[in-house]
Amino acid sequence: MAQPAEPLGLTAAADLAAGFADWQRWLQHERRASPHTLEAYGRDLGSFLAFLSGHLGKPPGLRDLERLTRADFRGWLATRVSAGLAPTSTARALSVVRNFFHFMSKQGRLDSAVLATVRTPRLPHAVPKALTADEATEALDAVDELSHDPWIGKRDTAILALLYGCGLRLGEALSLSRGDVPRRTDAETGSITVTGKGRKQRVVPVLPAVSAALADYLAACPYAGGPDEPLFRGARGGRLHPRIVQGRLQQLRALLGLPESATPHALRHSFATHLLAGGGDLRTIQELLGHASLSTTQRYTDVDAAALLAVYDKAHPRARGTG
């Protein structure tokens, strides 16, 4: 495996340059960082050391890093603002510098607690990226075409139905057991108990179309099991890995021409956005999503108005039982 390259013109004293090289080797061999990540990390740390060289009037060494104050770090952050760099870029660079300090500290080569007191730049308000109702429905209808094994196609359909029809996080869906599945497949709405972040539980309604998709999958699944066995199985019978579902969405993006934002989590966003567009109130949606704070749920009110109008009067497309 190729050795990570030191950034051209690295401005650092010999002891710091050696620490930089050790850090990059650790990232490559222990953290399995990609060449792109190594390059990006090296560039971020290199720019920080270049700032220090001008700030201190000499190439910095490890002892110089130990003597840095909060004012020194704020000065570095201020130069990035003056240069017009995005807050997200600066937040990443600060994270890289913290990573290097932590690595050197664990090796006993650097002792500094100041960096922990430096605040990360405020990041721009993120608006959830939801699919349109048609895009979400199309993904549900097409996902079973991606597998040669019918039972796996039914499994994938059931998973996407849970994410979009119930607003589950992917991890919540994959942690379900067979005994969690509601038995109702008729016109009635069942419910499912979900364990979310912080081990908090919530009860989520399960639409008949979702119950039917789950029953269809379980009837075809070749792996039997009791109520405590995993609900969603991989091809070899083990608990299904999230990367498989993420890969399915990647395939669907290519097959259907969906946007890059079409991920498993986007289906959860779509669930909330489409309910809100159909007149659902924020408090109810907050409970369904398992958000601890209403302010988190309020992000969905910022979704583009045109997207909301496109699904108005469709409280939830899957509730019509067309899937």
PDB file of C-alpha atoms in Angstrom:
ATOM      1  CA  MET A   1       0.000   0.000   0.000  1.00  0.00           C
ATOM      2  CA  ALA A   2       1.355   3.421  -0.965  1.00  0.00           C
ATOM      3  CA  GLN A   3       2.536   5.706   1.771  1.00  0.00           C
ATOM      4  CA  PRO A   4       0.599   8.958   2.321  1.00  0.00           C
ATOM      5  CA  ALA A   5       2.272  11.928   0.745  1.00  0.00           C
ATOM      6  CA  GLU A   6       3.352  14.908   2.811  1.00  0.00           C
ATOM      7  CA  PRO A   7       1.798  18.164   1.558  1.00  0.00           C
ATOM      8  CA  LEU A   8       4.173  20.165  -0.591  1.00  0.00           C
ATOM      9  CA  GLY A   9       5.846  22.941   1.367  1.00  0.00           C
ATOM     10  CA  LEU A  10       4.716  21.719   4.807  1.00  0.00           C
ATOM     11  CA  THR A  11       5.717  24.494   7.209  1.00  0.00           C
ATOM     12  CA  ALA A  12       6.702  22.713  10.388  1.00  0.00           C
ATOM     13  CA  ALA A  13       9.742  21.981  12.555  1.00  0.00           C
ATOM     14  CA  ALA A  14      11.257  18.518  12.377  1.00  0.00           C
ATOM     15  CA  ASP A  15       9.424  17.082  15.421  1.00  0.00           C
ATOM     16  CA  LEU A  16       6.048  18.325  14.180  1.00  0.00           C
ATOM     17  CA  ALA A  17       6.722  17.121  10.626  1.00  0.00           C
ATOM     18  CA  ALA A  18       7.529  13.662  12.021  1.00  0.00           C
ATOM     19  CA  GLY A  19       4.306  13.725  14.046  1.00  0.00           C
ATOM     20  CA  PHE A  20       2.381  14.720  10.933  1.00  0.00           C
ATOM     21  CA  ALA A  21       3.803  11.743   9.033  1.00  0.00           C
ATOM     22  CA  ASP A  22       2.942   9.340  11.882  1.00  0.00           C
ATOM     23  CA  TRP A  23      -0.594  10.732  12.053  1.00  0.00           C
ATOM     24  CA  GLN A  24      -1.100  10.202   8.327  1.00  0.00           C
ATOM     25  CA  ARG A  25       0.172   6.610   8.568  1.00  0.00           C
ATOM     26  CA  TRP A  26      -2.237   5.998  11.450  1.00  0.00           C
ATOM     27  CA  LEU A  27      -5.130   7.406   9.413  1.00  0.00           C
ATOM     28  CA  GLN A  28      -4.206   5.201   6.478  1.00  0.00           C
ATOM     29  CA  HIS A  29      -3.487   1.902   8.219  1.00  0.00           C
ATOM     30  CA  GLU A  30      -5.562   2.040  11.430  1.00  0.00           C
ATOM     31  CA  ARG A  31      -8.516   4.169  10.355  1.00  0.00           C
ATOM     32  CA  ARG A  32      -8.480   2.875   6.757  1.00  0.00           C
ATOM     33  CA  ALA A  33      -8.854   6.418   5.419  1.00  0.00           C
ATOM     34  CA  SER A  34      -9.192   6.704   1.655  1.00  0.00           C
ATOM     35  CA  PRO A  35      -6.571   8.524  -0.439  1.00  0.00           C
ATOM     36  CA  HIS A  36      -9.074  11.351  -0.913  1.00  0.00           C
ATOM     37  CA  THR A  37      -9.565  11.670   2.862  1.00  0.00           C
ATOM     38  CA  LEU A  38      -5.823  11.592   3.490  1.00  0.00           C
ATOM     39  CA  GLU A  39      -5.314  14.355   0.975  1.00  0.00           C
ATOM     40  CA  ALA A  40      -8.119  16.484   2.413  1.00  0.00           C
ATOM     41  CA  TYR A  41      -6.937  16.004   6.011  1.00  0.00           C
ATOM     42  CA  GLY A  42      -3.362  16.779   5.040  1.00  0.00           C
ATOM     43  CA  ARG A  43      -4.448  19.917   3.227  1.00  0.00           C
ATOM     44  CA  ASP A  44      -6.502  21.159   6.200  1.00  0.00           C
ATOM     45  CA  LEU A  45      -3.757  20.556   8.744  1.00  0.00           C
ATOM     46  CA  GLY A  46      -1.147  21.929   6.371  1.00  0.00           C
ATOM     47  CA  SER A  47      -3.078  25.211   5.992  1.00  0.00           C
ATOM     48  CA  PHE A  48      -3.326  25.499   9.787  1.00  0.00           C
ATOM     49  CA  LEU A  49       0.433  25.022  10.165  1.00  0.00           C
ATOM     50  CA  ALA A  50       1.048  27.558   7.382  1.00  0.00           C
ATOM     51  CA  PHE A  51      -1.049  30.084   9.321  1.00  0.00           C
ATOM     52  CA  LEU A  52       0.945  29.375  12.481  1.00  0.00           C
ATOM     53  CA  SER A  53       4.215  29.848  10.618  1.00  0.00           C
ATOM     54  CA  GLY A  54       3.218  33.381   9.695  1.00  0.00           C
ATOM     55  CA  HIS A  55       1.515  34.005  13.028  1.00  0.00           C
ATOM     56  CA  LEU A  56       4.543  32.920  15.085  1.00  0.00           C
ATOM     57  CA  GLY A  57       7.195  34.067  12.643  1.00  0.00           C
ATOM     58  CA  LYS A  58       8.747  30.603  12.336  1.00  0.00           C
ATOM     59  CA  PRO A  59       7.820  27.026  11.381  1.00  0.00           C
ATOM     60  CA  PRO A  60       5.929  25.687  14.422  1.00  0.00           C
ATOM     61  CA  GLY A  61       7.075  22.707  16.488  1.00  0.00           C
ATOM     62  CA  LEU A  62       5.220  20.554  19.001  1.00  0.00           C
ATOM     63  CA  ARG A  63       6.115  22.852  21.905  1.00  0.00           C
ATOM     64  CA  ASP A  64       4.683  25.787  19.971  1.00  0.00           C
ATOM     65  CA  LEU A  65       1.395  23.921  19.632  1.00  0.00           C
ATOM     66  CA  GLU A  66       1.313  23.372  23.384  1.00  0.00           C
ATOM     67  CA  ARG A  67       1.692  27.105  24.010  1.00  0.00           C
ATOM     68  CA  LEU A  68      -1.167  28.149  21.716  1.00  0.00           C
ATOM     69  CA  THR A  69      -3.994  30.112  23.360  1.00  0.00           C
ATOM     70  CA  ARG A  70      -7.656  30.475  22.490  1.00  0.00           C
ATOM     71  CA  ALA A  71      -6.779  33.815  20.910  1.00  0.00           C
ATOM     72  CA  ASP A  72      -4.355  32.046  18.558  1.00  0.00           C
ATOM     73  CA  PHE A  73      -7.028  29.611  17.412  1.00  0.00           C
ATOM     74  CA  ARG A  74      -9.582  32.416  17.054  1.00  0.00           C
ATOM     75  CA  GLY A  75      -7.067  34.288  14.910  1.00  0.00           C
ATOM     76  CA  TRP A  76      -6.795  31.280  12.613  1.00  0.00           C
ATOM     77  CA  LEU A  77     -10.577  30.990  12.363  1.00  0.00           C
ATOM     78  CA  ALA A  78     -10.843  34.721  11.653  1.00  0.00           C
ATOM     79  CA  THR A  79      -8.430  34.464   8.717  1.00  0.00           C
ATOM     80  CA  ARG A  80     -10.602  31.742   7.197  1.00  0.00           C
ATOM     81  CA  VAL A  81     -13.671  33.969   7.512  1.00  0.00           C
ATOM     82  CA  SER A  82     -11.768  36.843   5.900  1.00  0.00           C
ATOM     83  CA  ALA A  83     -10.767  34.526   3.061  1.00  0.00           C
ATOM     84  CA  GLY A  84     -14.428  33.798   2.385  1.00  0.00           C
ATOM     85  CA  LEU A  85     -14.229  30.100   3.289  1.00  0.00           C
ATOM     86  CA  ALA A  86     -17.538  28.427   4.067  1.00  0.00           C
ATOM     87  CA  PRO A  87     -18.413  27.637   7.706  1.00  0.00           C
ATOM     88  CA  THR A  88     -18.737  23.952   6.779  1.00  0.00           C
ATOM     89  CA  SER A  89     -15.168  23.986   5.425  1.00  0.00           C
ATOM     90  CA  THR A  90     -13.855  25.678   8.560  1.00  0.00           C
ATOM     91  CA  ALA A  91     -15.753  23.266  10.816  1.00  0.00           C
ATOM     92  CA  ARG A  92     -14.140  20.349   8.983  1.00  0.00           C
ATOM     93  CA  ALA A  93     -10.668  21.925   9.236  1.00  0.00           C
ATOM     94  CA  LEU A  94     -11.114  22.484  12.975  1.00  0.00           C
ATOM     95  CA  SER A  95     -12.191  18.861  13.350  1.00  0.00           C
ATOM     96  CA  VAL A  96      -9.031  17.750  11.527  1.00  0.00           C
ATOM     97  CA  VAL A  97      -6.819  19.867  13.805  1.00  0.00           C
ATOM     98  CA  ARG A  98      -8.561  18.392  16.847  1.00  0.00           C
ATOM     99  CA  ASN A  99      -7.998  14.905  15.465  1.00  0.00           C
ATOM    100  CA  PHE A 100      -4.265  15.571  15.090  1.00  0.00           C
ATOM    101  CA  PHE A 101      -3.974  17.052  18.605  1.00  0.00           C
ATOM    102  CA  HIS A 102      -5.829  14.062  20.058  1.00  0.00           C
ATOM    103  CA  PHE A 103      -3.573  11.617  18.224  1.00  0.00           C
ATOM    104  CA  MET A 104      -0.398  13.353  19.410  1.00  0.00           C
ATOM    105  CA  SER A 105      -1.766  13.585  22.946  1.00  0.00           C
ATOM    106  CA  LYS A 106      -2.470   9.830  23.085  1.00  0.00           C
ATOM    107  CA  GLN A 107       1.136   9.254  22.054  1.00  0.00           C
ATOM    108  CA  GLY A 108       2.390  11.507  24.858  1.00  0.00           C
ATOM    109  CA  ARG A 109       3.945  13.939  22.399  1.00  0.00           C
ATOM    110  CA  LEU A 110       1.616  16.887  22.905  1.00  0.00           C
ATOM    111  CA  ASP A 111      -0.231  18.223  25.946  1.00  0.00           C
ATOM    112  CA  SER A 112      -2.827  20.926  25.302  1.00  0.00           C
ATOM    113  CA  ALA A 113      -6.343  21.363  26.640  1.00  0.00           C
ATOM    114  CA  VAL A 114      -7.015  24.747  25.037  1.00  0.00           C
ATOM    115  CA  LEU A 115      -8.377  23.421  21.763  1.00  0.00           C
ATOM    116  CA  ALA A 116     -11.279  21.740  23.555  1.00  0.00           C
ATOM    117  CA  THR A 117     -12.538  25.197  24.590  1.00  0.00           C
ATOM    118  CA  VAL A 118     -12.649  26.548  21.016  1.00  0.00           C
ATOM    119  CA  ARG A 119     -16.184  26.564  19.645  1.00  0.00           C
ATOM    120  CA  THR A 120     -17.000  25.083  16.258  1.00  0.00           C
ATOM    121  CA  PRO A 121     -18.358  27.673  13.787  1.00  0.00           C
ATOM    122  CA  ARG A 122     -22.127  27.847  13.568  1.00  0.00           C
ATOM    123  CA  LEU A 123     -23.231  25.838  10.562  1.00  0.00           C
ATOM    124  CA  PRO A 124     -26.009  26.964   8.209  1.00  0.00           C
ATOM    125  CA  HIS A 125     -29.529  25.786   8.971  1.00  0.00           C
ATOM    126  CA  ALA A 126     -30.087  22.500   7.152  1.00  0.00           C
ATOM    127  CA  VAL A 127     -33.425  21.864   5.464  1.00  0.00           C
ATOM    128  CA  PRO A 128     -34.418  18.201   5.113  1.00  0.00           C
ATOM    129  CA  LYS A 129     -34.335  16.965   1.517  1.00  0.00           C
ATOM    130  CA  ALA A 130     -37.473  15.016   0.835  1.00  0.00           C
ATOM    131  CA  LEU A 131     -38.549  13.140  -2.268  1.00  0.00           C
ATOM    132  CA  THR A 132     -41.760  14.054  -3.987  1.00  0.00           C
ATOM    133  CA  ALA A 133     -44.715  11.766  -3.384  1.00  0.00           C
ATOM    134  CA  ASP A 134     -44.356  10.375  -6.899  1.00  0.00           C
ATOM    135  CA  GLU A 135     -40.616   9.718  -6.467  1.00  0.00           C
ATOM    136  CA  ALA A 136     -41.128   7.929  -3.145  1.00  0.00           C
ATOM    137  CA  THR A 137     -43.959   5.800  -4.533  1.00  0.00           C
ATOM    138  CA  GLU A 138     -41.961   4.984  -7.659  1.00  0.00           C
ATOM    139  CA  ALA A 139     -39.020   3.830  -5.525  1.00  0.00           C
ATOM    140  CA  LEU A 140     -41.312   1.550  -3.516  1.00  0.00           C
ATOM    141  CA  ASP A 141     -42.819   0.081  -6.640  1.00  0.00           C
ATOM    142  CA  ALA A 142     -39.477  -0.536  -8.359  1.00  0.00           C
ATOM    143  CA  VAL A 143     -37.156  -1.776  -5.615  1.00  0.00           C
ATOM    144  CA  ASP A 144     -38.203  -5.424  -5.964  1.00  0.00           C
ATOM    145  CA  GLU A 145     -36.923  -5.382  -9.571  1.00  0.00           C
ATOM    146  CA  LEU A 146     -33.338  -5.056  -8.327  1.00  0.00           C
ATOM    147  CA  SER A 147     -33.096  -8.566  -6.907  1.00  0.00           C
ATOM    148  CA  HIS A 148     -33.142 -11.950  -8.629  1.00  0.00           C
ATOM    149  CA  ASP A 149     -34.518 -13.612  -5.470  1.00  0.00           C
ATOM    150  CA  PRO A 150     -38.235 -12.837  -5.067  1.00  0.00           C
ATOM    151  CA  TRP A 151     -38.095 -12.970  -1.270  1.00  0.00           C
ATOM    152  CA  ILE A 152     -35.282 -10.397  -1.186  1.00  0.00           C
ATOM    153  CA  GLY A 153     -37.318  -8.132  -3.451  1.00  0.00           C
ATOM    154  CA  LYS A 154     -40.247  -8.418  -1.058  1.00  0.00           C
ATOM    155  CA  ARG A 155     -37.889  -7.719   1.873  1.00  0.00           C
ATOM    156  CA  ASP A 156     -36.610  -4.539   0.266  1.00  0.00           C
ATOM    157  CA  THR A 157     -40.140  -3.394  -0.521  1.00  0.00           C
ATOM    158  CA  ALA A 158     -41.148  -3.935   3.109  1.00  0.00           C
ATOM    159  CA  ILE A 159     -38.156  -1.957   4.395  1.00  0.00           C
ATOM    160  CA  LEU A 160     -38.813   1.038   2.165  1.00  0.00           C
ATOM    161  CA  ALA A 161     -42.499   0.861   3.081  1.00  0.00           C
ATOM    162  CA  LEU A 162     -41.562   1.146   6.767  1.00  0.00           C
ATOM    163  CA  LEU A 163     -39.197   4.060   6.172  1.00  0.00           C
ATOM    164  CA  TYR A 164     -41.683   6.022   4.084  1.00  0.00           C
ATOM    165  CA  GLY A 165     -44.972   4.785   5.536  1.00  0.00           C
ATOM    166  CA  CYS A 166     -43.958   5.008   9.203  1.00  0.00           C
ATOM    167  CA  GLY A 167     -41.106   7.513   9.226  1.00  0.00           C
ATOM    168  CA  LEU A 168     -38.612   5.112  10.791  1.00  0.00           C
ATOM    169  CA  ARG A 169     -34.877   5.636  10.820  1.00  0.00           C
ATOM    170  CA  LEU A 170     -33.031   2.901   8.962  1.00  0.00           C
ATOM    171  CA  GLY A 171     -31.416   1.644  12.166  1.00  0.00           C
ATOM    172  CA  GLU A 172     -34.810   1.483  13.861  1.00  0.00           C
ATOM    173  CA  ALA A 173     -36.270  -0.587  11.040  1.00  0.00           C
ATOM    174  CA  LEU A 174     -33.361  -3.025  10.934  1.00  0.00           C
ATOM    175  CA  SER A 175     -33.404  -3.524  14.708  1.00  0.00           C
ATOM    176  CA  LEU A 176     -36.995  -4.783  14.672  1.00  0.00           C
ATOM    177  CA  SER A 177     -37.778  -8.389  15.556  1.00  0.00           C
ATOM    178  CA  ARG A 178     -40.379 -10.648  14.003  1.00  0.00           C
ATOM    179  CA  GLY A 179     -42.556 -10.280  17.081  1.00  0.00           C
ATOM    180  CA  ASP A 180     -42.771  -6.519  16.536  1.00  0.00           C
ATOM    181  CA  VAL A 181     -44.756  -6.860  13.315  1.00  0.00           C
ATOM    182  CA  PRO A 182     -48.454  -5.992  13.603  1.00  0.00           C
ATOM    183  CA  ARG A 183     -50.726  -8.828  12.465  1.00  0.00           C
ATOM    184  CA  ARG A 184     -53.347  -6.655  10.788  1.00  0.00           C
ATOM    185  CA  THR A 185     -53.306  -6.700   6.998  1.00  0.00           C
ATOM    186  CA  ASP A 186     -56.901  -5.672   6.327  1.00  0.00           C
ATOM    187  CA  ALA A 187     -58.313  -2.143   6.163  1.00  0.00           C
ATOM    188  CA  GLU A 188     -57.452  -1.402   9.779  1.00  0.00           C
ATOM    189  CA  THR A 189     -54.348   0.484  10.878  1.00  0.00           C
ATOM    190  CA  GLY A 190     -52.119  -1.402  13.282  1.00  0.00           C
ATOM    191  CA  SER A 191     -49.207  -0.077  15.300  1.00  0.00           C
ATOM    192  CA  ILE A 192     -45.610  -0.895  16.054  1.00  0.00           C
ATOM    193  CA  THR A 193     -43.406  -0.042  19.031  1.00  0.00           C
ATOM    194  CA  VAL A 194     -40.100   1.466  17.922  1.00  0.00           C
ATOM    195  CA  THR A 195     -36.974   1.944  20.010  1.00  0.00           C
ATOM    196  CA  GLY A 196     -35.251   5.129  18.880  1.00  0.00           C
ATOM    197  CA  LYS A 197     -32.366   7.308  19.997  1.00  0.00           C
ATOM    198  CA  GLY A 198     -31.559   7.188  23.687  1.00  0.00           C
ATOM    199  CA  ARG A 199     -33.471   3.886  23.930  1.00  0.00           C
ATOM    200  CA  LYS A 200     -36.705   5.893  23.945  1.00  0.00           C
ATOM    201  CA  GLN A 201     -39.734   3.991  22.722  1.00  0.00           C
ATOM    202  CA  ARG A 202     -42.643   5.323  20.709  1.00  0.00           C
ATOM    203  CA  VAL A 203     -45.746   3.790  19.153  1.00  0.00           C
ATOM    204  CA  VAL A 204     -46.111   4.391  15.422  1.00  0.00           C
ATOM    205  CA  PRO A 205     -49.234   3.620  13.345  1.00  0.00           C
ATOM    206  CA  VAL A 206     -48.702   1.102  10.562  1.00  0.00           C
ATOM    207  CA  LEU A 207     -50.794   1.656   7.445  1.00  0.00           C
ATOM    208  CA  PRO A 208     -52.540  -1.383   5.936  1.00  0.00           C
ATOM    209  CA  ALA A 209     -50.340  -1.144   2.833  1.00  0.00           C
ATOM    210  CA  VAL A 210     -47.218  -1.347   5.037  1.00  0.00           C
ATOM    211  CA  SER A 211     -48.641  -4.263   7.040  1.00  0.00           C
ATOM    212  CA  ALA A 212     -49.419  -6.055   3.786  1.00  0.00           C
ATOM    213  CA  ALA A 213     -45.855  -5.529   2.526  1.00  0.00           C
ATOM    214  CA  LEU A 214     -44.442  -6.928   5.785  1.00  0.00           C
ATOM    215  CA  ALA A 215     -46.776  -9.953   5.684  1.00  0.00           C
ATOM    216  CA  ASP A 216     -45.868 -10.577   2.042  1.00  0.00           C
ATOM    217  CA  TYR A 217     -42.163 -10.536   2.920  1.00  0.00           C
ATOM    218  CA  LEU A 218     -42.498 -12.824   5.948  1.00  0.00           C
ATOM    219  CA  ALA A 219     -44.512 -15.346   3.939  1.00  0.00           C
ATOM    220  CA  ALA A 220     -41.711 -15.530   1.355  1.00  0.00           C
ATOM    221  CA  CYS A 221     -38.704 -15.344   3.703  1.00  0.00           C
ATOM    222  CA  PRO A 222     -36.875 -18.709   3.765  1.00  0.00           C
ATOM    223  CA  TYR A 223     -35.583 -18.139   7.300  1.00  0.00           C
ATOM    224  CA  ALA A 224     -38.096 -18.972   9.987  1.00  0.00           C
ATOM    225  CA  GLY A 225     -37.716 -17.838  13.564  1.00  0.00           C
ATOM    226  CA  GLY A 226     -39.392 -16.925  16.804  1.00  0.00           C
ATOM    227  CA  PRO A 227     -40.606 -13.501  17.887  1.00  0.00           C
ATOM    228  CA  ASP A 228     -37.137 -12.482  19.095  1.00  0.00           C
ATOM    229  CA  GLU A 229     -35.398 -13.277  15.796  1.00  0.00           C
ATOM    230  CA  PRO A 230     -34.428 -10.408  13.449  1.00  0.00           C
ATOM    231  CA  LEU A 231     -37.238  -9.223  11.215  1.00  0.00           C
ATOM    232  CA  PHE A 232     -35.057  -8.361   8.246  1.00  0.00           C
ATOM    233  CA  ARG A 233     -32.552 -10.986   7.153  1.00  0.00           C
ATOM    234  CA  GLY A 234     -29.604 -10.838   4.814  1.00  0.00           C
ATOM    235  CA  ALA A 235     -29.152 -13.330   2.002  1.00  0.00           C
ATOM    236  CA  ARG A 236     -27.328 -15.716   4.378  1.00  0.00           C
ATOM    237  CA  GLY A 237     -29.822 -15.379   7.199  1.00  0.00           C
ATOM    238  CA  GLY A 238     -28.080 -12.882   9.465  1.00  0.00           C
ATOM    239  CA  ARG A 239     -29.485  -9.519  10.472  1.00  0.00           C
ATOM    240  CA  LEU A 240     -29.559  -7.249   7.439  1.00  0.00           C
ATOM    241  CA  HIS A 241     -26.742  -4.678   7.227  1.00  0.00           C
ATOM    242  CA  PRO A 242     -27.617  -1.002   6.593  1.00  0.00           C
ATOM    243  CA  ARG A 243     -25.198  -0.838   3.666  1.00  0.00           C
ATOM    244  CA  ILE A 244     -27.386  -3.239   1.704  1.00  0.00           C
ATOM    245  CA  VAL A 245     -30.348  -0.871   1.960  1.00  0.00           C
ATOM    246  CA  GLN A 246     -28.164   2.133   1.174  1.00  0.00           C
ATOM    247  CA  GLY A 247     -26.920   0.284  -1.888  1.00  0.00           C
ATOM    248  CA  ARG A 248     -30.490  -0.381  -3.017  1.00  0.00           C
ATOM    249  CA  LEU A 249     -31.263   3.350  -2.931  1.00  0.00           C
ATOM    250  CA  GLN A 250     -28.120   4.026  -4.913  1.00  0.00           C
ATOM    251  CA  GLN A 251     -29.306   1.559  -7.541  1.00  0.00           C
ATOM    252  CA  LEU A 252     -32.749   3.159  -7.564  1.00  0.00           C
ATOM    253  CA  ARG A 253     -31.212   6.583  -8.144  1.00  0.00           C
ATOM    254  CA  ALA A 254     -29.561   5.253 -11.282  1.00  0.00           C
ATOM    255  CA  LEU A 255     -32.606   3.266 -12.424  1.00  0.00           C
ATOM    256  CA  LEU A 256     -35.228   5.954 -11.872  1.00  0.00           C
ATOM    257  CA  GLY A 257     -33.166   9.109 -12.257  1.00  0.00           C
ATOM    258  CA  LEU A 258     -33.779  10.113  -8.648  1.00  0.00           C
ATOM    259  CA  PRO A 259     -31.752  12.950  -7.085  1.00  0.00           C
ATOM    260  CA  GLU A 260     -28.557  12.273  -5.133  1.00  0.00           C
ATOM    261  CA  SER A 261     -30.495  13.140  -1.971  1.00  0.00           C
ATOM    262  CA  ALA A 262     -32.573   9.967  -2.424  1.00  0.00           C
ATOM    263  CA  THR A 263     -31.235   7.983   0.539  1.00  0.00           C
ATOM    264  CA  PRO A 264     -32.953   5.757   3.104  1.00  0.00           C
ATOM    265  CA  HIS A 265     -33.138   8.732   5.477  1.00  0.00           C
ATOM    266  CA  ALA A 266     -34.740  10.836   2.742  1.00  0.00           C
ATOM    267  CA  LEU A 267     -37.756   8.516   2.920  1.00  0.00           C
ATOM    268  CA  ARG A 268     -38.145   9.440   6.599  1.00  0.00           C
ATOM    269  CA  HIS A 269     -37.945  13.111   5.623  1.00  0.00           C
ATOM    270  CA  SER A 270     -40.550  12.455   2.931  1.00  0.00           C
ATOM    271  CA  PHE A 271     -42.880  10.866   5.490  1.00  0.00           C
ATOM    272  CA  ALA A 272     -42.782  14.011   7.636  1.00  0.00           C
ATOM    273  CA  THR A 273     -42.908  16.489   4.756  1.00  0.00           C
ATOM    274  CA  HIS A 274     -45.884  14.838   3.078  1.00  0.00           C
ATOM    275  CA  LEU A 275     -47.815  14.574   6.336  1.00  0.00           C
ATOM    276  CA  LEU A 276     -47.172  18.246   7.013  1.00  0.00           C
ATOM    277  CA  ALA A 277     -48.267  19.134   3.482  1.00  0.00           C
ATOM    278  CA  GLY A 278     -51.486  17.212   4.049  1.00  0.00           C
ATOM    279  CA  GLY A 279     -52.341  19.178   7.171  1.00  0.00           C
ATOM    280  CA  GLY A 280     -50.633  17.153   9.891  1.00  0.00           C
ATOM    281  CA  ASP A 281     -49.748  19.178  12.990  1.00  0.00           C
ATOM    282  CA  LEU A 282     -46.150  19.512  14.169  1.00  0.00           C
ATOM    283  CA  ARG A 283     -46.739  18.013  17.612  1.00  0.00           C
ATOM    284  CA  THR A 284     -48.141  14.810  16.163  1.00  0.00           C
ATOM    285  CA  ILE A 285     -45.344  14.561  13.596  1.00  0.00           C
ATOM    286  CA  GLN A 286     -42.823  15.163  16.383  1.00  0.00           C
ATOM    287  CA  GLU A 287     -44.193  12.168  18.282  1.00  0.00           C
ATOM    288  CA  LEU A 288     -44.265   9.969  15.200  1.00  0.00           C
ATOM    289  CA  LEU A 289     -40.641  10.777  14.356  1.00  0.00           C
ATOM    290  CA  GLY A 290     -39.421  10.475  17.951  1.00  0.00           C
ATOM    291  CA  HIS A 291     -37.872  13.947  18.030  1.00  0.00           C
ATOM    292  CA  ALA A 292     -36.953  15.080  21.527  1.00  0.00           C
ATOM    293  CA  SER A 293     -37.341  18.743  20.554  1.00  0.00           C
ATOM    294  CA  LEU A 294     -40.103  20.403  18.564  1.00  0.00           C
ATOM    295  CA  SER A 295     -37.487  22.685  16.998  1.00  0.00           C
ATOM    296  CA  THR A 296     -36.080  19.647  15.172  1.00  0.00           C
ATOM    297  CA  THR A 297     -39.479  18.891  13.669  1.00  0.00           C
ATOM    298  CA  GLN A 298     -39.997  22.536  12.720  1.00  0.00           C
ATOM    299  CA  ARG A 299     -37.278  22.174  10.073  1.00  0.00           C
ATOM    300  CA  TYR A 300     -39.922  20.612   7.870  1.00  0.00           C
ATOM    301  CA  THR A 301     -41.814  23.899   7.683  1.00  0.00           C
ATOM    302  CA  ASP A 302     -38.828  25.292   5.750  1.00  0.00           C
ATOM    303  CA  VAL A 303     -39.220  22.860   2.869  1.00  0.00           C
ATOM    304  CA  ASP A 304     -39.872  24.607  -0.446  1.00  0.00           C
ATOM    305  CA  ALA A 305     -43.485  25.753  -0.735  1.00  0.00           C
ATOM    306  CA  ALA A 306     -43.771  24.425  -4.283  1.00  0.00           C
ATOM    307  CA  ALA A 307     -42.908  20.948  -3.067  1.00  0.00           C
ATOM    308  CA  LEU A 308     -45.605  21.188  -0.409  1.00  0.00           C
ATOM    309  CA  LEU A 309     -48.227  22.347  -2.916  1.00  0.00           C
ATOM    310  CA  ALA A 310     -47.347  19.419  -5.171  1.00  0.00           C
ATOM    311  CA  VAL A 311     -48.494  16.965  -2.512  1.00  0.00           C
ATOM    312  CA  TYR A 312     -51.246  19.035  -0.929  1.00  0.00           C
ATOM    313  CA  ASP A 313     -54.378  17.088  -0.075  1.00  0.00           C
ATOM    314  CA  LYS A 314     -52.320  13.863   0.048  1.00  0.00           C
ATOM    315  CA  ALA A 315     -51.894  13.421   3.786  1.00  0.00           C
ATOM    316  CA  HIS A 316     -49.906  10.335   2.924  1.00  0.00           C
ATOM    317  CA  PRO A 317     -50.024   8.692  -0.508  1.00  0.00           C
ATOM    318  CA  ARG A 318     -49.524   5.160   0.884  1.00  0.00           C
ATOM    319  CA  ALA A 319     -52.623   5.570   3.074  1.00  0.00           C
ATOM    320  CA  ARG A 320     -54.712   5.131  -0.061  1.00  0.00           C
ATOM    321  CA  GLY A 321     -53.671   1.487  -0.201  1.00  0.00           C
ATOM    322  CA  THR A 322     -52.246   1.704  -3.706  1.00  0.00           C
ATOM    323  CA  GLY A 323     -48.939   0.056  -2.742  1.00  0.00           C
TER     324      GLY A 323
END
